[in-house]
mmCIF file of C-alpha atoms in Angstrom:
data_model
loop_
_atom_site.group_PDB
_atom_site.id
_atom_site.type_symbol
_atom_site.label_atom_id
_atom_site.label_comp_id
_atom_site.label_asym_id
_atom_site.label_seq_id
_atom_site.Cartn_x
_atom_site.Cartn_y
_atom_site.Cartn_z
ATOM 1 C CA MET A 212 0.000 0.000 0.000
ATOM 2 C CA SER A 213 1.015 3.614 -0.479
ATOM 3 C CA LEU A 214 0.753 6.531 1.884
ATOM 4 C CA LEU A 215 -1.761 9.097 0.697
ATOM 5 C CA LEU A 216 0.397 12.157 1.286
ATOM 6 C CA CYS A 217 -1.551 14.715 -0.746
ATOM 7 C CA SER A 218 -3.936 16.323 1.727
ATOM 8 C CA SER A 219 -6.196 17.568 -1.065
ATOM 9 C CA LYS A 220 -7.074 13.953 -1.903
ATOM 10 C CA LEU A 221 -8.395 13.166 1.580
ATOM 11 C CA PRO A 222 -11.792 14.895 1.187
ATOM 12 C CA THR A 223 -12.196 13.120 -2.161
ATOM 13 C CA LEU A 224 -11.494 9.786 -0.502
ATOM 14 C CA GLN A 225 -13.926 10.616 2.284
ATOM 15 C CA ARG A 226 -16.696 11.406 -0.225
ATOM 16 C CA VAL A 227 -16.083 8.117 -2.029
ATOM 17 C CA LEU A 228 -16.229 6.137 1.192
ATOM 18 C CA THR A 229 -19.463 7.761 2.356
ATOM 19 C CA GLN A 230 -21.100 5.830 -0.481
ATOM 20 C CA CYS A 231 -20.096 2.626 1.307
ATOM 21 C CA TYR A 232 -21.852 3.170 4.650
ATOM 22 C CA PRO A 233 -22.104 1.457 7.065
ATOM 23 C CA GLU A 234 -19.133 -0.736 6.123
ATOM 24 C CA SER A 235 -16.797 2.251 5.780
ATOM 25 C CA LEU A 236 -17.888 4.110 8.952
ATOM 26 C CA LYS A 237 -14.735 3.499 10.986
ATOM 27 C CA VAL A 238 -12.420 4.685 8.222
ATOM 28 C CA CYS A 239 -14.649 7.657 7.343
ATOM 29 C CA GLY A 240 -14.722 8.759 10.973
ATOM 30 C CA ALA A 241 -10.950 8.480 11.205
ATOM 31 C CA LEU A 242 -10.583 10.454 7.979
ATOM 32 C CA HIS A 243 -12.706 13.276 9.382
ATOM 33 C CA ASN A 244 -10.325 13.651 12.325
ATOM 34 C CA ILE A 245 -7.290 13.406 10.041
ATOM 35 C CA ILE A 246 -8.635 16.189 7.803
ATOM 36 C CA ASN A 247 -9.481 18.330 10.837
ATOM 37 C CA GLY A 248 -6.139 18.623 12.589
ATOM 38 C CA ASN A 249 -5.224 14.930 12.781
ATOM 39 C CA PRO A 250 -5.022 14.891 16.616
ATOM 40 C CA PHE A 251 -4.088 11.188 16.719
ATOM 41 C CA LYS A 252 -1.401 11.608 14.032
ATOM 42 C CA LEU A 253 -2.833 8.869 11.837
ATOM 43 C CA GLN A 254 -1.690 8.006 8.324
ATOM 44 C CA VAL A 255 -3.860 6.965 5.388
ATOM 45 C CA LEU A 256 -2.790 4.104 3.148
ATOM 46 C CA VAL A 257 -4.511 3.103 -0.098
ATOM 47 C CA ASP A 258 -3.859 0.224 -2.462
ATOM 48 C CA GLN A 259 -4.189 2.456 -5.539
ATOM 49 C CA TRP A 260 -5.486 5.846 -6.631
ATOM 50 C CA PRO A 261 -8.053 6.892 -7.616
ATOM 51 C CA ASN A 262 -9.786 3.520 -7.969
ATOM 52 C CA ILE A 263 -9.155 2.390 -4.430
ATOM 53 C CA THR A 264 -10.312 -0.998 -3.175
ATOM 54 C CA SER A 265 -8.702 -0.962 0.284
ATOM 55 C CA VAL A 266 -7.987 1.770 2.821
ATOM 56 C CA VAL A 267 -6.091 1.577 6.101
ATOM 57 C CA CYS A 268 -5.818 4.355 8.682
ATOM 58 C CA ARG A 269 -3.119 3.733 11.267
ATOM 59 C CA PRO A 270 -0.619 5.519 13.521
ATOM 60 C CA ARG A 271 2.786 6.409 12.173
ATOM 61 C CA LEU A 272 5.257 3.530 12.447
ATOM 62 C CA GLU A 273 7.435 5.581 14.788
ATOM 63 C CA ASP A 274 4.470 5.953 17.146
ATOM 64 C CA MET A 275 3.938 2.191 17.365
ATOM 65 C CA MET A 276 7.157 1.363 19.177
ATOM 66 C CA ASP A 277 5.723 -0.497 22.180
ATOM 67 C CA PRO A 278 4.963 -4.079 21.059
ATOM 68 C CA THR A 279 2.508 -4.587 23.936
ATOM 69 C CA ASP A 280 0.410 -1.427 23.446
ATOM 70 C CA LYS A 281 -2.550 -2.640 21.416
ATOM 71 C CA TYR A 282 -4.465 0.558 22.212
ATOM 72 C CA THR A 283 -1.994 2.572 20.149
ATOM 73 C CA ASN A 284 -1.215 -0.200 17.662
ATOM 74 C CA THR A 285 -4.650 -0.007 16.038
ATOM 75 C CA TYR A 286 -5.502 -0.134 12.343
ATOM 76 C CA PHE A 287 -8.861 0.952 10.881
ATOM 77 C CA LEU A 288 -9.732 -1.010 7.777
ATOM 78 C CA PHE A 289 -12.117 -0.919 4.824
ATOM 79 C CA SER A 290 -11.815 -3.176 1.787
ATOM 80 C CA LYS A 291 -13.909 -4.049 -1.259
ATOM 81 C CA ASP A 292 -11.530 -6.738 -2.545
ATOM 82 C CA GLN A 293 -10.668 -9.631 -0.239
ATOM 83 C CA GLN A 294 -8.101 -11.124 -2.604
ATOM 84 C CA ARG A 295 -6.278 -7.808 -2.851
ATOM 85 C CA LEU A 296 -6.562 -7.394 0.916
ATOM 86 C CA SER A 297 -4.908 -10.779 1.451
ATOM 87 C CA GLU A 298 -1.882 -9.513 -0.478
ATOM 88 C CA ILE A 299 -1.842 -6.207 1.370
ATOM 89 C CA LEU A 300 -1.745 -7.904 4.754
ATOM 90 C CA GLN A 301 1.573 -9.532 3.858
ATOM 91 C CA ASP A 302 3.292 -6.172 3.444
ATOM 92 C CA PRO A 303 5.438 -5.453 6.547
ATOM 93 C CA GLN A 304 5.279 -1.743 5.747
ATOM 94 C CA THR A 305 1.507 -1.908 6.207
ATOM 95 C CA ILE A 306 1.105 -4.230 9.213
ATOM 96 C CA ASN A 307 3.697 -4.905 11.906
ATOM 97 C CA TRP A 308 3.009 -8.543 12.759
ATOM 98 C CA SER A 309 5.676 -8.632 15.483
ATOM 99 C CA HIS A 310 3.489 -6.489 17.778
ATOM 100 C CA GLN A 311 0.251 -6.950 19.604
ATOM 101 C CA PHE A 312 -2.249 -4.945 17.601
ATOM 102 C CA GLN A 313 -5.877 -4.495 16.632
ATOM 103 C CA ILE A 314 -7.730 -4.141 13.367
ATOM 104 C CA GLN A 315 -11.125 -2.481 13.589
ATOM 105 C CA GLY A 316 -13.794 -2.254 10.922
ATOM 106 C CA CYS A 317 -17.446 -2.771 10.080
ATOM 107 C CA GLN A 318 -17.069 -5.753 7.745
ATOM 108 C CA SER A 319 -17.452 -9.090 9.480
ATOM 109 C CA ASP A 320 -16.873 -10.888 6.162
ATOM 110 C CA LEU A 321 -13.198 -9.874 6.299
ATOM 111 C CA GLY A 322 -12.682 -12.228 9.224
ATOM 112 C CA GLU A 323 -11.703 -15.191 7.073
ATOM 113 C CA VAL A 324 -8.978 -13.242 5.283
ATOM 114 C CA LEU A 325 -7.657 -11.914 8.592
ATOM 115 C CA HIS A 326 -7.614 -15.389 10.153
ATOM 116 C CA GLU A 327 -5.646 -16.723 7.176
ATOM 117 C CA ALA A 328 -3.125 -13.887 7.426
ATOM 118 C CA SER A 329 -2.788 -14.419 11.168
ATOM 119 C CA ALA A 330 -2.075 -18.116 10.672
ATOM 120 C CA LYS A 331 0.643 -17.355 8.111
ATOM 121 C CA HIS A 332 2.374 -15.127 10.652
ATOM 122 C CA LYS A 333 1.828 -17.591 13.513
ATOM 123 C CA ASN A 334 -0.203 -15.055 15.457
ATOM 124 C CA SER A 335 -3.156 -15.673 17.689
ATOM 125 C CA ILE A 336 -6.354 -13.844 16.774
ATOM 126 C CA THR A 337 -9.403 -12.983 18.866
ATOM 127 C CA THR A 338 -12.576 -11.543 17.378
ATOM 128 C CA THR A 339 -14.978 -9.328 19.299
ATOM 129 C CA ASN A 340 -18.201 -8.159 17.687
ATOM 130 C CA TYR A 341 -20.233 -5.103 18.651
ATOM 131 C CA LEU A 342 -23.670 -3.947 17.608
ATOM 132 C CA LEU A 343 -23.477 -0.911 15.359
ATOM 133 C CA TYR A 344 -26.026 1.874 15.785
ATOM 134 C CA THR A 345 -26.307 4.957 13.568
ATOM 135 C CA LYS A 346 -28.346 8.153 13.401
ATOM 136 C CA GLU A 347 -28.638 10.248 10.258
ATOM 137 C CA SER A 348 -29.494 13.629 11.722
ATOM 138 C CA ILE A 349 -30.477 15.547 14.841
ATOM 139 C CA GLN A 350 -33.683 17.525 15.239
ATOM 140 C CA SER A 351 -33.170 20.984 16.713
ATOM 141 C CA HIS A 352 -35.437 20.304 19.678
ATOM 142 C CA GLU A 353 -33.893 16.984 20.742
ATOM 143 C CA GLU A 354 -30.953 18.333 22.739
ATOM 144 C CA THR A 355 -33.038 21.135 24.286
ATOM 145 C CA ASP A 356 -35.730 18.698 25.424
ATOM 146 C CA GLN A 357 -33.265 16.294 27.014
ATOM 147 C CA LEU A 358 -31.226 18.999 28.760
ATOM 148 C CA SER A 359 -34.417 20.562 30.084
ATOM 149 C CA LYS A 360 -35.398 17.271 31.692
ATOM 150 C CA LEU A 361 -31.921 16.853 33.159
ATOM 151 C CA SER A 362 -31.831 20.367 34.634
ATOM 152 C CA GLN A 363 -34.921 19.564 36.666
ATOM 153 C CA ASN A 364 -32.861 17.003 38.565
ATOM 154 C CA LYS A 365 -29.520 17.269 40.357
ATOM 155 C CA TRP A 366 -27.230 16.728 37.353
ATOM 156 C CA GLN A 367 -25.644 18.882 34.694
ATOM 157 C CA ILE A 368 -24.076 18.006 31.350
ATOM 158 C CA SER A 369 -20.364 18.662 30.893
ATOM 159 C CA SER A 370 -17.249 17.186 29.316
ATOM 160 C CA LEU A 371 -14.616 15.073 31.006
ATOM 161 C CA SER A 372 -11.335 16.618 32.129
ATOM 162 C CA PHE A 373 -7.904 15.127 31.523
ATOM 163 C CA ASN A 374 -7.559 14.280 35.217
ATOM 164 C CA GLU A 375 -10.736 12.200 35.114
ATOM 165 C CA ALA A 376 -9.252 9.676 32.692
ATOM 166 C CA SER A 377 -8.268 7.549 35.694
ATOM 167 C CA VAL A 378 -11.929 7.340 36.772
ATOM 168 C CA VAL A 379 -12.958 6.159 33.309
ATOM 169 C CA ASN A 380 -10.033 3.735 33.199
ATOM 170 C CA ALA A 381 -10.978 2.190 36.537
ATOM 171 C CA ASN A 382 -14.548 1.522 35.385
ATOM 172 C CA TRP A 383 -13.904 0.466 31.786
ATOM 173 C CA LYS A 384 -13.969 -3.286 31.308
ATOM 174 C CA TYR A 385 -11.126 -3.023 28.788
ATOM 175 C CA GLY A 386 -9.153 -0.628 30.974
ATOM 176 C CA GLY A 387 -7.267 -0.803 34.223
ATOM 177 C CA ASN A 388 -3.745 -0.648 32.825
ATOM 178 C CA LYS A 389 -1.231 2.031 31.846
ATOM 179 C CA HIS A 390 -1.795 1.643 28.113
ATOM 180 C CA SER A 391 -5.560 2.042 28.412
ATOM 181 C CA LEU A 392 -5.081 5.083 30.651
ATOM 182 C CA HIS A 393 -2.852 6.747 28.057
ATOM 183 C CA TYR A 394 -5.391 5.929 25.349
ATOM 184 C CA LEU A 395 -8.245 7.465 27.352
ATOM 185 C CA GLU A 396 -6.197 10.560 28.127
ATOM 186 C CA ARG A 397 -5.621 11.092 24.410
ATOM 187 C CA CYS A 398 -9.319 10.651 23.665
ATOM 188 C CA ILE A 399 -10.320 13.142 26.358
ATOM 189 C CA GLN A 400 -7.766 15.649 25.072
ATOM 190 C CA ASN A 401 -8.575 15.349 21.380
ATOM 191 C CA VAL A 402 -12.176 14.288 20.689
ATOM 192 C CA PRO A 403 -15.554 14.980 22.289
ATOM 193 C CA THR A 404 -16.591 13.533 25.629
ATOM 194 C CA VAL A 405 -19.876 13.997 27.472
ATOM 195 C CA CYS A 406 -20.652 13.363 31.109
ATOM 196 C CA ALA A 407 -23.354 14.066 33.668
ATOM 197 C CA ARG A 408 -22.120 15.629 36.911
ATOM 198 C CA GLU A 409 -23.697 16.021 40.279
ATOM 199 C CA LYS A 410 -24.468 19.703 40.693
ATOM 200 C CA ASP A 411 -23.357 19.705 44.317
ATOM 201 C CA SER A 412 -20.095 17.748 44.149
ATOM 202 C CA GLY A 413 -19.225 18.277 40.475
ATOM 203 C CA LEU A 414 -18.232 14.620 40.182
ATOM 204 C CA PRO A 415 -18.983 12.722 36.955
ATOM 205 C CA VAL A 416 -21.558 9.962 37.482
ATOM 206 C CA SER A 417 -22.149 8.896 33.862
ATOM 207 C CA TRP A 418 -20.160 9.402 30.657
ATOM 208 C CA THR A 419 -19.347 8.465 27.087
ATOM 209 C CA LEU A 420 -16.300 9.191 24.915
ATOM 210 C CA CYS A 421 -15.483 9.358 21.230
ATOM 211 C CA ASP A 422 -12.593 7.315 19.869
ATOM 212 C CA PRO A 423 -10.175 8.171 17.005
ATOM 213 C CA THR A 424 -12.872 7.210 14.458
ATOM 214 C CA SER A 425 -15.504 9.480 16.069
ATOM 215 C CA ALA A 426 -17.509 6.453 17.203
ATOM 216 C CA PHE A 427 -18.752 6.962 20.708
ATOM 217 C CA GLY A 428 -18.778 4.312 23.382
ATOM 218 C CA MET A 429 -16.813 3.425 26.495
ATOM 219 C CA GLY A 430 -19.977 4.489 28.300
ATOM 220 C CA TYR A 431 -20.533 3.885 31.978
ATOM 221 C CA THR A 432 -22.907 4.979 34.728
ATOM 222 C CA LEU A 433 -22.028 4.551 38.387
ATOM 223 C CA PRO A 434 -24.322 1.881 39.890
ATOM 224 C CA ALA A 435 -26.047 4.258 42.323
ATOM 225 C CA TYR A 436 -27.152 6.492 39.434
ATOM 226 C CA ARG A 437 -28.580 3.925 37.058
ATOM 227 C CA ASN A 438 -32.249 3.803 36.037
ATOM 228 C CA HIS A 439 -32.597 7.579 36.382
ATOM 229 C CA GLY A 440 -32.671 8.390 32.660
ATOM 230 C CA ILE A 441 -29.231 10.019 32.679
ATOM 231 C CA SER A 442 -28.091 8.188 29.554
ATOM 232 C CA PHE A 443 -30.656 9.841 27.260
ATOM 233 C CA PRO A 444 -29.310 13.427 27.457
ATOM 234 C CA ILE A 445 -25.734 12.106 27.269
ATOM 235 C CA ILE A 446 -26.466 10.187 24.057
ATOM 236 C CA VAL A 447 -28.368 13.069 22.463
ATOM 237 C CA THR A 448 -25.704 15.612 23.441
ATOM 238 C CA MET A 449 -22.892 13.501 21.973
ATOM 239 C CA ALA A 450 -24.877 12.840 18.801
ATOM 240 C CA THR A 451 -25.549 16.577 18.463
ATOM 241 C CA ILE A 452 -21.869 17.412 18.925
ATOM 242 C CA ASN A 453 -20.828 14.959 16.213
ATOM 243 C CA TYR A 454 -23.601 16.142 13.905
ATOM 244 C CA LYS A 455 -22.349 19.725 14.212
ATOM 245 C CA ARG A 456 -18.761 18.531 13.647
ATOM 246 C CA GLY A 457 -19.830 16.857 10.416
ATOM 247 C CA THR A 458 -18.785 13.383 11.513
ATOM 248 C CA PRO A 459 -20.891 10.269 10.985
ATOM 249 C CA ILE A 460 -23.077 9.646 14.036
ATOM 250 C CA PHE A 461 -22.518 6.100 15.200
ATOM 251 C CA CYS A 462 -22.022 4.080 18.325
ATOM 252 C CA GLU A 463 -20.688 0.606 19.081
ATOM 253 C CA VAL A 464 -22.353 -1.366 21.856
ATOM 254 C CA ALA A 465 -21.486 -4.701 23.428
ATOM 255 C CA PRO A 466 -24.226 -7.292 22.734
ATOM 256 C CA GLU A 467 -24.772 -7.805 26.466
ATOM 257 C CA SER A 468 -25.370 -4.077 27.098
ATOM 258 C CA LYS A 469 -29.149 -4.253 26.799
ATOM 259 C CA ILE A 470 -29.756 -0.993 28.669
ATOM 260 C CA SER A 471 -27.483 0.927 26.273
ATOM 261 C CA GLN A 472 -29.227 -0.639 23.293
ATOM 262 C CA ARG A 473 -32.672 0.387 24.546
ATOM 263 C CA ALA A 474 -31.437 3.926 25.269
ATOM 264 C CA LEU A 475 -30.036 4.275 21.734
ATOM 265 C CA LEU A 476 -33.264 3.057 20.145
ATOM 266 C CA ARG A 477 -35.310 5.450 22.295
ATOM 267 C CA THR A 478 -33.158 8.356 21.118
ATOM 268 C CA GLY A 479 -33.690 7.576 17.438
ATOM 269 C CA PHE A 480 -30.690 5.410 16.603
ATOM 270 C CA LYS A 481 -31.097 2.445 14.275
ATOM 271 C CA GLN A 482 -29.202 -0.814 14.523
ATOM 272 C CA GLN A 483 -27.266 -1.446 11.323
ATOM 273 C CA SER A 484 -25.055 -4.498 11.485
ATOM 274 C CA ILE A 485 -21.977 -5.191 13.546
ATOM 275 C CA SER A 486 -18.538 -3.719 13.945
ATOM 276 C CA CYS A 487 -15.562 -5.934 14.592
ATOM 277 C CA MET A 488 -12.354 -5.794 16.547
ATOM 278 C CA TRP A 489 -9.736 -8.356 15.656
ATOM 279 C CA GLU A 490 -6.899 -8.610 18.171
ATOM 280 C CA PHE A 491 -3.596 -10.151 17.102
ATOM 281 C CA SER A 492 -0.670 -11.254 19.173
ATOM 282 C CA PRO A 493 2.576 -13.131 18.470
ATOM 283 C CA PHE A 494 2.384 -14.283 22.073
ATOM 284 C CA LYS A 495 -0.312 -14.710 24.684
ATOM 285 C CA ALA A 496 -1.762 -11.324 25.546
ATOM 286 C CA LYS A 497 -2.387 -10.446 29.161
ATOM 287 C CA GLN A 498 -5.137 -7.907 28.487
ATOM 288 C CA ARG A 499 -8.042 -7.283 26.180
ATOM 289 C CA GLY A 500 -8.247 -4.098 24.174
ATOM 290 C CA PRO A 501 -10.941 -1.462 23.738
ATOM 291 C CA HIS A 502 -13.977 -0.749 22.897
ATOM 292 C CA ALA A 503 -17.651 0.051 23.014
ATOM 293 C CA ALA A 504 -20.310 1.057 25.429
#
């Protein structure tokens, strides 16, 4: 694959990929952030131009120096040609198979190709599927209505601060380690987050975060504050923020998170298909990687 170094081509690529929703959502979301300041310092690789069949967004090679940091060593993938993709995956300048890493995308049918590539490199592979929910637009009254309901109670909507990454890390089922903490700190610094705070103490009691692809997830509500309807204004506020930013509005939810699924449906989201996270390791990993609500 070749690096797409001409910045003027990125909006063109983004427009092409929007015709491939929902399969291209992860790459399109990453492209939006790359075009708008590139806070995660990602690179875009294509198999050819302009008739692309495969796109990979990934960190710079010099930023993927820790072989155990699968949170940083993450590749976002879209492909329309599985045979071509099989060849691409053999290129050491595209994928570093000596590291623990993740590939994320919204195409479950790529799993077979990825399993074959993993076997050739004698890597283990673990697949985790999430339910993919999308929303096309936001009505002007939605955010106002939800915030009005919230203001009648003892909470207020805010964003997370950098220092609160440790709270998120402690309550995230894929967190609890130094790599996940660093990942969350970067998300809080660079992409939108939304939380509900107690008005009296100012402490966050419920939250959600965007990731480098603009998908939002990693949601959590402290047990004592569940079943109070806090998630609705958080979801609507985050969706509104992303709508105004011009990013695709989508969320990834673990299949067992029934409460999150009901909340998304009640706020106008539609379930599309699934998104996938494939985790690779040349040795037995001690931790699972991100994602989702």
